[in-house]
Short mmCIF file of C-alpha atoms and ligand atoms in Angstrom, two decimals:
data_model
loop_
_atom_site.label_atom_id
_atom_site.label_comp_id
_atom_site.label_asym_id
_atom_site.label_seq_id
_atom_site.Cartn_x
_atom_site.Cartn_y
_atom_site.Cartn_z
CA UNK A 153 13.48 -11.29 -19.21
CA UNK A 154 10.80 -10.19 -16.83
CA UNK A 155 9.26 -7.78 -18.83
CA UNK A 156 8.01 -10.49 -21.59
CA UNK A 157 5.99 -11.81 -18.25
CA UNK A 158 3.62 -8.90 -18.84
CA UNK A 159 1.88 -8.66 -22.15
CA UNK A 160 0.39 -5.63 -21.30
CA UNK A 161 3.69 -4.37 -21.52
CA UNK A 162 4.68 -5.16 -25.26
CA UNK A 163 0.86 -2.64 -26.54
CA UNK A 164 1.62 0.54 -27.96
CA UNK A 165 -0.63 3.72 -27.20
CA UNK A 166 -1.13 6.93 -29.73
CA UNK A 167 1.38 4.65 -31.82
CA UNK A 168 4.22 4.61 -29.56
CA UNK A 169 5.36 1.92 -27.25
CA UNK A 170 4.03 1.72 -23.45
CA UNK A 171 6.60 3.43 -21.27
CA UNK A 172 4.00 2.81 -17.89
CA UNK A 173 5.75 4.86 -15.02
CA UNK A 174 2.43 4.68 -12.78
CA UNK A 175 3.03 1.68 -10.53
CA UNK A 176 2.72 3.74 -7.39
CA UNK A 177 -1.15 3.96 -8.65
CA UNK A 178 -1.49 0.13 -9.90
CA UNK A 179 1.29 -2.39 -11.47
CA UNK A 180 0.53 -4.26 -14.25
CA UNK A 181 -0.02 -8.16 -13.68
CA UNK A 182 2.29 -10.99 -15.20
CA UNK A 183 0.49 -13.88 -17.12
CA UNK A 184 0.67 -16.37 -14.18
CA UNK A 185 -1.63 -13.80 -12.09
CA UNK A 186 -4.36 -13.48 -14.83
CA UNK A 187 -4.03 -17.01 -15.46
CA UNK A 188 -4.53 -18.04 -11.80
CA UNK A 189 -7.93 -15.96 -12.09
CA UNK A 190 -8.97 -17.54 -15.13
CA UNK A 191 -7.98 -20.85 -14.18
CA UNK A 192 -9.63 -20.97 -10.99
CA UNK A 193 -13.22 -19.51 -12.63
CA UNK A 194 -12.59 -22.83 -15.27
CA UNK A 195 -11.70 -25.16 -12.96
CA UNK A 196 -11.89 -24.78 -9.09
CA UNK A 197 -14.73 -21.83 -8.34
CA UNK A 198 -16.97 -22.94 -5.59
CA UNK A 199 -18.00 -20.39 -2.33
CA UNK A 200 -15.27 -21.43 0.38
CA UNK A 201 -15.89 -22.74 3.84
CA UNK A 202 -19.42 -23.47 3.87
CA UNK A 203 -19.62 -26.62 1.65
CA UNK A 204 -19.12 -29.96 2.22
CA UNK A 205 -18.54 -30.61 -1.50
CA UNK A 206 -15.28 -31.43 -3.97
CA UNK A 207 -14.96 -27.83 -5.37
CA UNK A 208 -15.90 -26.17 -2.51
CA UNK A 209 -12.84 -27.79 -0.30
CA UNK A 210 -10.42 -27.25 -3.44
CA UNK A 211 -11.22 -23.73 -3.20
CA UNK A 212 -11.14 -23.25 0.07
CA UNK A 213 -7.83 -24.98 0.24
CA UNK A 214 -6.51 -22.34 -2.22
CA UNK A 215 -7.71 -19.46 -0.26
CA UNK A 216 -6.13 -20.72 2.80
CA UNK A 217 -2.58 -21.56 1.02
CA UNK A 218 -2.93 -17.88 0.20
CA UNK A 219 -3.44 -16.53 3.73
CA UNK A 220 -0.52 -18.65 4.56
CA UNK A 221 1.63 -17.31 1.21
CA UNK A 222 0.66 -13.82 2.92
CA UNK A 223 2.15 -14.75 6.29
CA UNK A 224 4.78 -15.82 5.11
CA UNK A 225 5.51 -12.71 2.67
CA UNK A 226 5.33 -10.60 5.40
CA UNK A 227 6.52 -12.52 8.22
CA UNK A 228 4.25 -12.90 10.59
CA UNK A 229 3.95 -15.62 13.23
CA UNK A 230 0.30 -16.51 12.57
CA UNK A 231 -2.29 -16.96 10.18
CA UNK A 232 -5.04 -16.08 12.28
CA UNK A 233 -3.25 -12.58 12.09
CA UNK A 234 -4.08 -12.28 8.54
CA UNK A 235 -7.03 -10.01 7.55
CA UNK A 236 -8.15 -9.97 4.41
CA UNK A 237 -9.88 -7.24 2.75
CA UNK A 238 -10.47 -5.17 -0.38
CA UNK A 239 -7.27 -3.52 0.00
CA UNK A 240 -5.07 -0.48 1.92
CA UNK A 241 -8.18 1.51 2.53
CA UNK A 242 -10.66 -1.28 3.52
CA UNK A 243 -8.05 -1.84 6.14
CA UNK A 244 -7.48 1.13 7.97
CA UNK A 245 -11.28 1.34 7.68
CA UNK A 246 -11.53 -1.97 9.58
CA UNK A 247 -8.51 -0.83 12.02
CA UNK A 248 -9.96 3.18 12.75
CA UNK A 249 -13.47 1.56 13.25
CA UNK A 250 -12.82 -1.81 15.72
CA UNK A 251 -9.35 -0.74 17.33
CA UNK A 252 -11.12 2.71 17.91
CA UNK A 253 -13.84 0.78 19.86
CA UNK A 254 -11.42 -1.40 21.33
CA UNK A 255 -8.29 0.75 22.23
CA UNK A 256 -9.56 4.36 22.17
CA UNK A 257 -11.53 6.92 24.75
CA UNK A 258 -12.77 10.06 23.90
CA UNK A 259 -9.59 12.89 24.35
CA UNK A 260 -7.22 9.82 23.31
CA UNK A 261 -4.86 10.97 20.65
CA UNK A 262 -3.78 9.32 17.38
CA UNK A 263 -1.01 11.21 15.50
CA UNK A 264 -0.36 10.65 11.45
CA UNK A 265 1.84 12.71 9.62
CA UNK A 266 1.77 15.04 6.72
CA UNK A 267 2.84 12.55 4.40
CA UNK A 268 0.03 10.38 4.92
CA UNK A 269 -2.61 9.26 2.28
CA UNK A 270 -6.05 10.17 2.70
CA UNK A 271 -6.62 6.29 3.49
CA UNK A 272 -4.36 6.99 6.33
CA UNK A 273 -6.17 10.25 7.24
CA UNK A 274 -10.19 10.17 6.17
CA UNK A 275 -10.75 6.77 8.73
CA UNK A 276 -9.62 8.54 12.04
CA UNK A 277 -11.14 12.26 10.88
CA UNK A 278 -14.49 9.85 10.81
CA UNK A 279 -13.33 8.60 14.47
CA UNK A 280 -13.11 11.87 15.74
CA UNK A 281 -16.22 12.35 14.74
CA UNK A 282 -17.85 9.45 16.51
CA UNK A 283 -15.57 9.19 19.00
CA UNK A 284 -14.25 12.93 19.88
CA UNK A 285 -10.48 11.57 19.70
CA UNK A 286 -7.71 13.93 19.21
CA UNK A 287 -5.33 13.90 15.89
CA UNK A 288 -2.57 15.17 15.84
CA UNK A 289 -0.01 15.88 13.02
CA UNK A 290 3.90 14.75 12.53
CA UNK A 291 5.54 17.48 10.12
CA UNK A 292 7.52 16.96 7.16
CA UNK A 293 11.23 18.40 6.42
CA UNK A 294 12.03 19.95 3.43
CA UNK A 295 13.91 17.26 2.74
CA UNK A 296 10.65 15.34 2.55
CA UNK A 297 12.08 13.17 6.09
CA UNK A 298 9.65 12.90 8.94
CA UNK A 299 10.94 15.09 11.32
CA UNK A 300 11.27 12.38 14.28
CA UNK A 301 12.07 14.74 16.93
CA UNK A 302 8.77 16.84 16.35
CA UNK A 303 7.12 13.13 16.53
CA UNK A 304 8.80 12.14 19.87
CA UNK A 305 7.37 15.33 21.55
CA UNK A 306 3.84 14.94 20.19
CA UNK A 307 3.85 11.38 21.69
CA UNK A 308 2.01 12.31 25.17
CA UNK A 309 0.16 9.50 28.17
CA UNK A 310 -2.72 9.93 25.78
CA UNK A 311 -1.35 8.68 22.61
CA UNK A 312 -2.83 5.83 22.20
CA UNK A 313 -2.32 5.21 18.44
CA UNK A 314 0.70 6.25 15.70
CA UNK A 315 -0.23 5.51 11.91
CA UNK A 316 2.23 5.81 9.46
CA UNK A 317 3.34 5.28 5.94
CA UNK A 318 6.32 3.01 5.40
CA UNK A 319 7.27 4.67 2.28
CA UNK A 320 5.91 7.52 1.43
CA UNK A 321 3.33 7.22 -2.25
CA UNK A 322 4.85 11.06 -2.94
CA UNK A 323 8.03 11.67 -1.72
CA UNK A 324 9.26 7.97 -1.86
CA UNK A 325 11.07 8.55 1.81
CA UNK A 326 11.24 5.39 3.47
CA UNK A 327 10.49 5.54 7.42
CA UNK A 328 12.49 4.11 9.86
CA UNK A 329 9.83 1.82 10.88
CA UNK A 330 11.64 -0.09 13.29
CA UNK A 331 13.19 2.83 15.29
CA UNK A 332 9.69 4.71 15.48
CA UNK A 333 8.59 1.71 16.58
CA UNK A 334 10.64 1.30 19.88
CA UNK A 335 9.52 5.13 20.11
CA UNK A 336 5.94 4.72 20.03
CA UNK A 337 6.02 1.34 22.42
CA UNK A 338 8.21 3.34 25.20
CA UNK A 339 5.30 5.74 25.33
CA UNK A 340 2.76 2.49 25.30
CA UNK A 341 0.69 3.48 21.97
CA UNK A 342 0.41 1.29 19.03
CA UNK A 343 1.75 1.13 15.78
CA UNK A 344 -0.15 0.75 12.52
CA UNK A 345 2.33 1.06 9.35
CA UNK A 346 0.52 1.32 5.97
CA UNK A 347 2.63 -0.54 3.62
CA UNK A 348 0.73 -0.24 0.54
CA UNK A 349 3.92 1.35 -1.00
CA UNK A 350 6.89 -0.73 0.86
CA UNK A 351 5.17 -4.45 0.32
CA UNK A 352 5.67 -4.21 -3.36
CA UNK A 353 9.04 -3.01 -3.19
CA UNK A 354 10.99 -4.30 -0.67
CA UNK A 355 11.10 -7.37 1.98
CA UNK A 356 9.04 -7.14 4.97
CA UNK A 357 9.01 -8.78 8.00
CA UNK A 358 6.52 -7.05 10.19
CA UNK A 359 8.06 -8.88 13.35
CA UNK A 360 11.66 -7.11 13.05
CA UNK A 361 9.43 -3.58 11.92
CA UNK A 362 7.83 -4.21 15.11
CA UNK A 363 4.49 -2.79 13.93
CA UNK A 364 1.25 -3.95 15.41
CA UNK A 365 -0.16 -3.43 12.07
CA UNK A 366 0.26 -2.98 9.00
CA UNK A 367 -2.22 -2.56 5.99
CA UNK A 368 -1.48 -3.55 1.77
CA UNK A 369 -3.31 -3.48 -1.43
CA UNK A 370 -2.53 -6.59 -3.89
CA UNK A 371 -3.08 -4.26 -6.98
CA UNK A 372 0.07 -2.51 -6.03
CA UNK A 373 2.09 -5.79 -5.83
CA UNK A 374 1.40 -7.26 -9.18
CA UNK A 375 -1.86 -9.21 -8.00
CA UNK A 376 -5.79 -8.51 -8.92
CA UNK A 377 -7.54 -5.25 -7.60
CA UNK A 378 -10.31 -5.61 -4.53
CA UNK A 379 -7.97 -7.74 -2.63
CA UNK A 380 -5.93 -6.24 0.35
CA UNK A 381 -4.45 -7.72 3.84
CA UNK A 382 -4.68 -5.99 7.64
CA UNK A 383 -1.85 -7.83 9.63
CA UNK A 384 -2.49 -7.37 13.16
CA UNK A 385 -0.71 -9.17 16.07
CA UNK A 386 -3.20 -11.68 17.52
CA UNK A 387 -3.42 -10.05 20.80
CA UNK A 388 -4.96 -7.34 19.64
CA UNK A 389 -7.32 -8.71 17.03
CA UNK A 390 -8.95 -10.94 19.58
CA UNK A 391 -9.34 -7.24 22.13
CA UNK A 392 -11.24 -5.92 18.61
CA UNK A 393 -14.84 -5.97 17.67
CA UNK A 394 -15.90 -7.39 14.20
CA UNK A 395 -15.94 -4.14 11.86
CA UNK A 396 -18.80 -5.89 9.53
CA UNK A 397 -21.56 -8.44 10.36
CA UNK A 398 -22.77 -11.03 8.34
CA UNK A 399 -22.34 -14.67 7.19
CA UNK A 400 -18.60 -16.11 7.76
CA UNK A 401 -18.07 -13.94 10.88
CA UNK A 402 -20.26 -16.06 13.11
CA UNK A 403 -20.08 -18.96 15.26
CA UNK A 404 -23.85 -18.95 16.54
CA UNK A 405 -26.94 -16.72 15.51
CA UNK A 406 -29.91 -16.30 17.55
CA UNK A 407 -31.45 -13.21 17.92
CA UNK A 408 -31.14 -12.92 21.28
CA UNK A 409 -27.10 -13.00 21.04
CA UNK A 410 -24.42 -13.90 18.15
CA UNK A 411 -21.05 -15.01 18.93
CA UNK A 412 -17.94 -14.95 16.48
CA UNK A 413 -16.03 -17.05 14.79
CA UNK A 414 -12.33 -16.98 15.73
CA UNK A 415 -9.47 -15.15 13.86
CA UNK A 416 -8.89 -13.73 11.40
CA UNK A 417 -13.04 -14.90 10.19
CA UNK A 418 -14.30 -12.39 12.58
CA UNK A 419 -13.17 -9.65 10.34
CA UNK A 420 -14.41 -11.70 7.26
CA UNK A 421 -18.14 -11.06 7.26
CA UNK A 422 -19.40 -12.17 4.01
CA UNK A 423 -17.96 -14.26 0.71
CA UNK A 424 -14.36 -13.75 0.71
CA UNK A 425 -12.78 -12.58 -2.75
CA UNK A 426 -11.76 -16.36 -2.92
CA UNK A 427 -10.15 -15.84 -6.21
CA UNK A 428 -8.30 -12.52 -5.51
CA UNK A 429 -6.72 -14.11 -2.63
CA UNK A 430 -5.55 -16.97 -4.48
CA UNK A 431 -4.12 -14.39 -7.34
CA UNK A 432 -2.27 -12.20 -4.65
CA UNK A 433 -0.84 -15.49 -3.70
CA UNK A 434 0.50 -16.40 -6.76
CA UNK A 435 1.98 -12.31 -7.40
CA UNK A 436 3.22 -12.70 -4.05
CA UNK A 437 5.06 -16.03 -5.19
CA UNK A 438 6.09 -14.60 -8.73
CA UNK A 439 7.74 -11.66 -6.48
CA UNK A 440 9.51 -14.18 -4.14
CA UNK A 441 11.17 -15.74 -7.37
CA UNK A 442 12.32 -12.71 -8.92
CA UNK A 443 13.67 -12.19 -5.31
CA UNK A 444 12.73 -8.83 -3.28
CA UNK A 445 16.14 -8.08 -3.00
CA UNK A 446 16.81 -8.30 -6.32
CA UNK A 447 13.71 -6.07 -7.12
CA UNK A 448 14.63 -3.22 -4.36
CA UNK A 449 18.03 -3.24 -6.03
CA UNK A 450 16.96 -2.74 -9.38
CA UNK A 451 14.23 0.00 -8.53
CA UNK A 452 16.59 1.99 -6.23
CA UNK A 453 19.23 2.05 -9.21
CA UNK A 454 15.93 3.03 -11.19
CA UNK A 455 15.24 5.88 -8.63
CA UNK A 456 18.78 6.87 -8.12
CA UNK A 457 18.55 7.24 -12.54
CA UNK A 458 16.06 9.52 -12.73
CA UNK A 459 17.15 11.39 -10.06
CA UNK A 460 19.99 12.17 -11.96
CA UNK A 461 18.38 12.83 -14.87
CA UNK A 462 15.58 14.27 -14.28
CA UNK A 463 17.65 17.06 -12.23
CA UNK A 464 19.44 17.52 -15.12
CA UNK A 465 16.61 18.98 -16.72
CA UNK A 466 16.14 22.81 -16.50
CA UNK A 467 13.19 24.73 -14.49
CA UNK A 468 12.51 20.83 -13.19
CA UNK A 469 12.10 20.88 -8.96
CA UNK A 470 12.36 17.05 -7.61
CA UNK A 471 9.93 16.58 -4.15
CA UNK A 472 11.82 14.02 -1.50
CA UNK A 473 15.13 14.15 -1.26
CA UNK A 474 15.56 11.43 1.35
CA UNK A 475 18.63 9.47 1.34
CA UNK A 476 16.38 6.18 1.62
CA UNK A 477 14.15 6.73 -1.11
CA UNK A 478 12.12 4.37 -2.90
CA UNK A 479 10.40 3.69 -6.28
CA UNK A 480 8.72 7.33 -6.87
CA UNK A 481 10.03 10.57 -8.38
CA UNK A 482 7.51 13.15 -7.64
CA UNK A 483 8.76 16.66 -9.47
CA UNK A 484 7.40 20.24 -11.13
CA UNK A 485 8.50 22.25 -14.15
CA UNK A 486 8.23 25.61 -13.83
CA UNK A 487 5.99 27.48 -16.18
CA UNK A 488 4.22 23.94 -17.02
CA UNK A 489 0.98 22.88 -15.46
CA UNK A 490 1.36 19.05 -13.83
CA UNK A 491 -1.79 18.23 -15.56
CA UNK A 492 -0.20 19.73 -19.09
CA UNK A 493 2.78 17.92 -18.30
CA UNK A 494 0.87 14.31 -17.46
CA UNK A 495 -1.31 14.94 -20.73
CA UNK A 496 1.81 15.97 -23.37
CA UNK A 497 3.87 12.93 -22.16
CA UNK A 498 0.41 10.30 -22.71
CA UNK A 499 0.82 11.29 -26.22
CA UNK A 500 3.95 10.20 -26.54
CA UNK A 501 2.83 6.75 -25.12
CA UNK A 502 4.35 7.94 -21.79
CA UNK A 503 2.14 7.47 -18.64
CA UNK A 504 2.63 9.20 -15.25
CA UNK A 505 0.46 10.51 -12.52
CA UNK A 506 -0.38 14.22 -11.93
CA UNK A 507 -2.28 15.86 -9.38
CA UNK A 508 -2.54 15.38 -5.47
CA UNK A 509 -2.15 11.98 -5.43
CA UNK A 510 -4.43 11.82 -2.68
CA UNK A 511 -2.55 13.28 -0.28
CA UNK A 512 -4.03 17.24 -0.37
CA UNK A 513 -1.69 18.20 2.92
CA UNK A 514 1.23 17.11 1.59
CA UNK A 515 0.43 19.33 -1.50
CA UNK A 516 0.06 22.39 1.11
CA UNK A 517 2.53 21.74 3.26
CA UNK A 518 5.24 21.81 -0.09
CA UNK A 519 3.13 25.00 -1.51
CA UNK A 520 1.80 23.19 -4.79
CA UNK A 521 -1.78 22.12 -6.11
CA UNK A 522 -0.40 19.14 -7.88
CA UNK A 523 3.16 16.87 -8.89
CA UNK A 524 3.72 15.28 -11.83
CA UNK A 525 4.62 11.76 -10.25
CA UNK A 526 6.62 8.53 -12.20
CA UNK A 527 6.62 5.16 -10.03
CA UNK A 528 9.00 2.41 -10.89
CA UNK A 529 8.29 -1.57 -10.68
CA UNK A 530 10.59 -4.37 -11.07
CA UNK A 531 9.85 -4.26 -15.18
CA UNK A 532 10.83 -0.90 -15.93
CA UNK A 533 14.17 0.18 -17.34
CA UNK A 534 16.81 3.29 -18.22
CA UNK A 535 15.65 3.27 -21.40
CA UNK A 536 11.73 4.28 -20.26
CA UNK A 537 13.80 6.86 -17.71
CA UNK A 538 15.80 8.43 -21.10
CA UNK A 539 12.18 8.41 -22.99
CA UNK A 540 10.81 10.23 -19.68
CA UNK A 541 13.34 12.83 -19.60
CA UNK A 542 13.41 13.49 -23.28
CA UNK A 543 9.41 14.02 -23.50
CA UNK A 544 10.01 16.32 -20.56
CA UNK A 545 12.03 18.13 -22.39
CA UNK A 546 10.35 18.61 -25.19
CA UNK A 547 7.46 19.46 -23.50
CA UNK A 548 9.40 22.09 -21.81
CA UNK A 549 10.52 23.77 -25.21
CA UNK A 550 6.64 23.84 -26.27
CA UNK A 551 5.96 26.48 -23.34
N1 PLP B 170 -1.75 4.36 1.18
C1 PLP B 170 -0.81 4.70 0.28
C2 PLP B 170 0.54 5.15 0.76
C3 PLP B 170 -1.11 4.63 -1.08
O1 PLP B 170 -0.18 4.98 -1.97
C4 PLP B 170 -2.40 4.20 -1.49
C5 PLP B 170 -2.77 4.17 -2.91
O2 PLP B 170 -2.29 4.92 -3.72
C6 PLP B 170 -3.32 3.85 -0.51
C7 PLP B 170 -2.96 3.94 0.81
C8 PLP B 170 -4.69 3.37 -0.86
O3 PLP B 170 -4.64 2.15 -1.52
P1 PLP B 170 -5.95 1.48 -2.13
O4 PLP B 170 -6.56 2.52 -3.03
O5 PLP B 170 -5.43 0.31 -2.90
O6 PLP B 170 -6.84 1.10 -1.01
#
């Protein structure tokens, strides 16, 4: 039973058992993650790279095993094409900054969508700022689908760059990553895919995706928070400039000229979070032996659940209707304020999201301030759906 893998789990809040329906926001950890942290402060914590010493190799040992745990996770064909950073929004940070200086000219377009997260929005407003690019702006269905037509005809000679969610952290829509892909290429711009809600969820392999990028928090996916990956194919990388200077990033200082160290340590200025790495690692691992299949099977039937009853539930409007549809059930009741909603249901030990959930234009483009939002993870069952829809409902009766 997975769930007894997460003590966290088994607390009770105002009295009543933990029904946790926020994963889109953070999962909880199993015991082997917060054991790999602890262990590693007890037994193997030494700075990596730099020392010539027992513990220092041990841990550097484990923070490379992890960069190659990542690879693999994802599928990529190299290490050296493994950033890692403090998570999703460190690294489209990194990319908008050095593939900006690398790859893009002032009048050069990037286009996101309106289902993006401000982490996939804030970094290239800040380019256009230095930079005087152009963004421009996929629409949404009322389905809650990209509308890929709309994003063929915005793709233009100057389109340099296309960044995208894989699944949207709102709707739950899953884009067809691989056939926007072949889009994007046959008009020569890049792709950057942020997966921070698709890499928990379901297998990737960013080769078939055909991304050139793709960006992922480990708090999402079971591991510690302040650890995060940018996959970029190796061409590119070495084309970029470092987006941070400092120790790790260097091959030779003088102050007449630095150069860099080679990939991916050029985008590692500074102490690496040694022990986060080796943590995402082993949630990456725990993930792999509860088998991603398994996991997208059992949060789809989750989804597909409380779909149905949450629908069932009068005044209640679902957001993302999508046929592939993944993990997240973002809805309204009318006459109830998301934030009411959110706060009634805590009491009852429930806990969702409410609000914009960072992603304002999505809000406007659908006509609302805020959602009330539940997120599914691979410990979650029909029983927390039931005790969802129930406290909705009473909720309902108390306006
Ligand atoms: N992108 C999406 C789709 C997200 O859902 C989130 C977090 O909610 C982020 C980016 C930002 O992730 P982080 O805060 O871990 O950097």
């Amino acid at each position: 039973m997975l769930r007894a893998d997460f003590p966290i789990l088994s607390r009770t809040v105002y009295g009543k058992p933990l029904v946790y329906l926020d994963n889109a926001a953070t999962t909880q950890k199993p015991r082997c993650v917060v054991e790999a942290i602890t262990e590693q402060y007890y037994n193997t914590n030494a700075n990596v790279h730099r020392g010539v010493h027992f513990l220092s190799q041990q841990a550097t040992e484990l923070h490379e095993a992890a960069r190659e745990c990542v690879r693999r996770f994802i599928h990529a064909e190299r290490t050296s094409e493994i950033v890692f950073t403090r998570g999703t929004t460190e690294s489209l940070n990194l990319l908008a900054e050095s593939a900006g200086a690398a790859f893009l000219r002032e009048g050069d377009e990037v286009v996101l969508s309106e289902m993006e997260h401000h982490s996939n929005i804030v970094p290239w407003q800040l380019l256009r700022e230095r930079r005087g690019i152009t963004i421009k702006v996929c629409p949404v269905t009322d389905e809650g689908l990209l509308n890929l037509e709309a994003l063929e005809r915005l793709l233009t000679p100057r389109t340099r760059l296309v960044s995208l969610c894989h699944v949207s952290n709102v709707l739950g829509t899953v884009n067809p990553i691989r056939r926007i892909a072949e889009m994007v290429h046959s008009h020569g711009a890049l792709l950057c895919v942020d997966g921070a809600q698709s890499v928990p969820h379901r297998a990737i392999d960013v080769r078939e995706l055909g991304c050139d990028f793709l960006a992922f928090s480990g708090h999402k996916a079971y591991g510690p928070t302040g650890i995060g990956v940018l996959y970029g194919r190796e061409e590119l990388l070495e084309k970029m400039p470092p987006y941070q200077g400092g120790g790790e990033m260097i091959a030779r200082v003088t102050f007449a000229k630095t150069t860099y160290e080679r990939l991916p340590y050029k985008f590692e200025a500074g102490t690496p979070d040694y022990v986060g790495s080796h943590a995402l690692a082993t949630a990456l691992d725990y993930m792999e032996r509860a088998g991603m299949d398994a996991i997208a099977a059992h949060e789809r039937d989750l989804t597909r659940y409380a779909t149905e009853r949450l629908s069932a539930i009068s005044g209640l409007h679902i957001y993302g209707t999508a046929l592939d549809k993944e993990a997240v059930v973002s809805f309204n009741v009318e006459g109830v304020h998301p934030f009411d909603l959110g706060t009634l249901l805590d009491r009852l030990g429930i806990a969702i999201r409410t609000g914009h959930h960072c992603a304002q234009p999505l809000m406007a483009r659908f006509g609302t301030e805020g959602m009330a939002r539940a997120s599914f993870a691979l410990y979650n069952t029909r029983e927390e759906i039931n005790a969802l829809a129930d406290g909705i409902e009473r909720v309902r009766k108390m306006f």
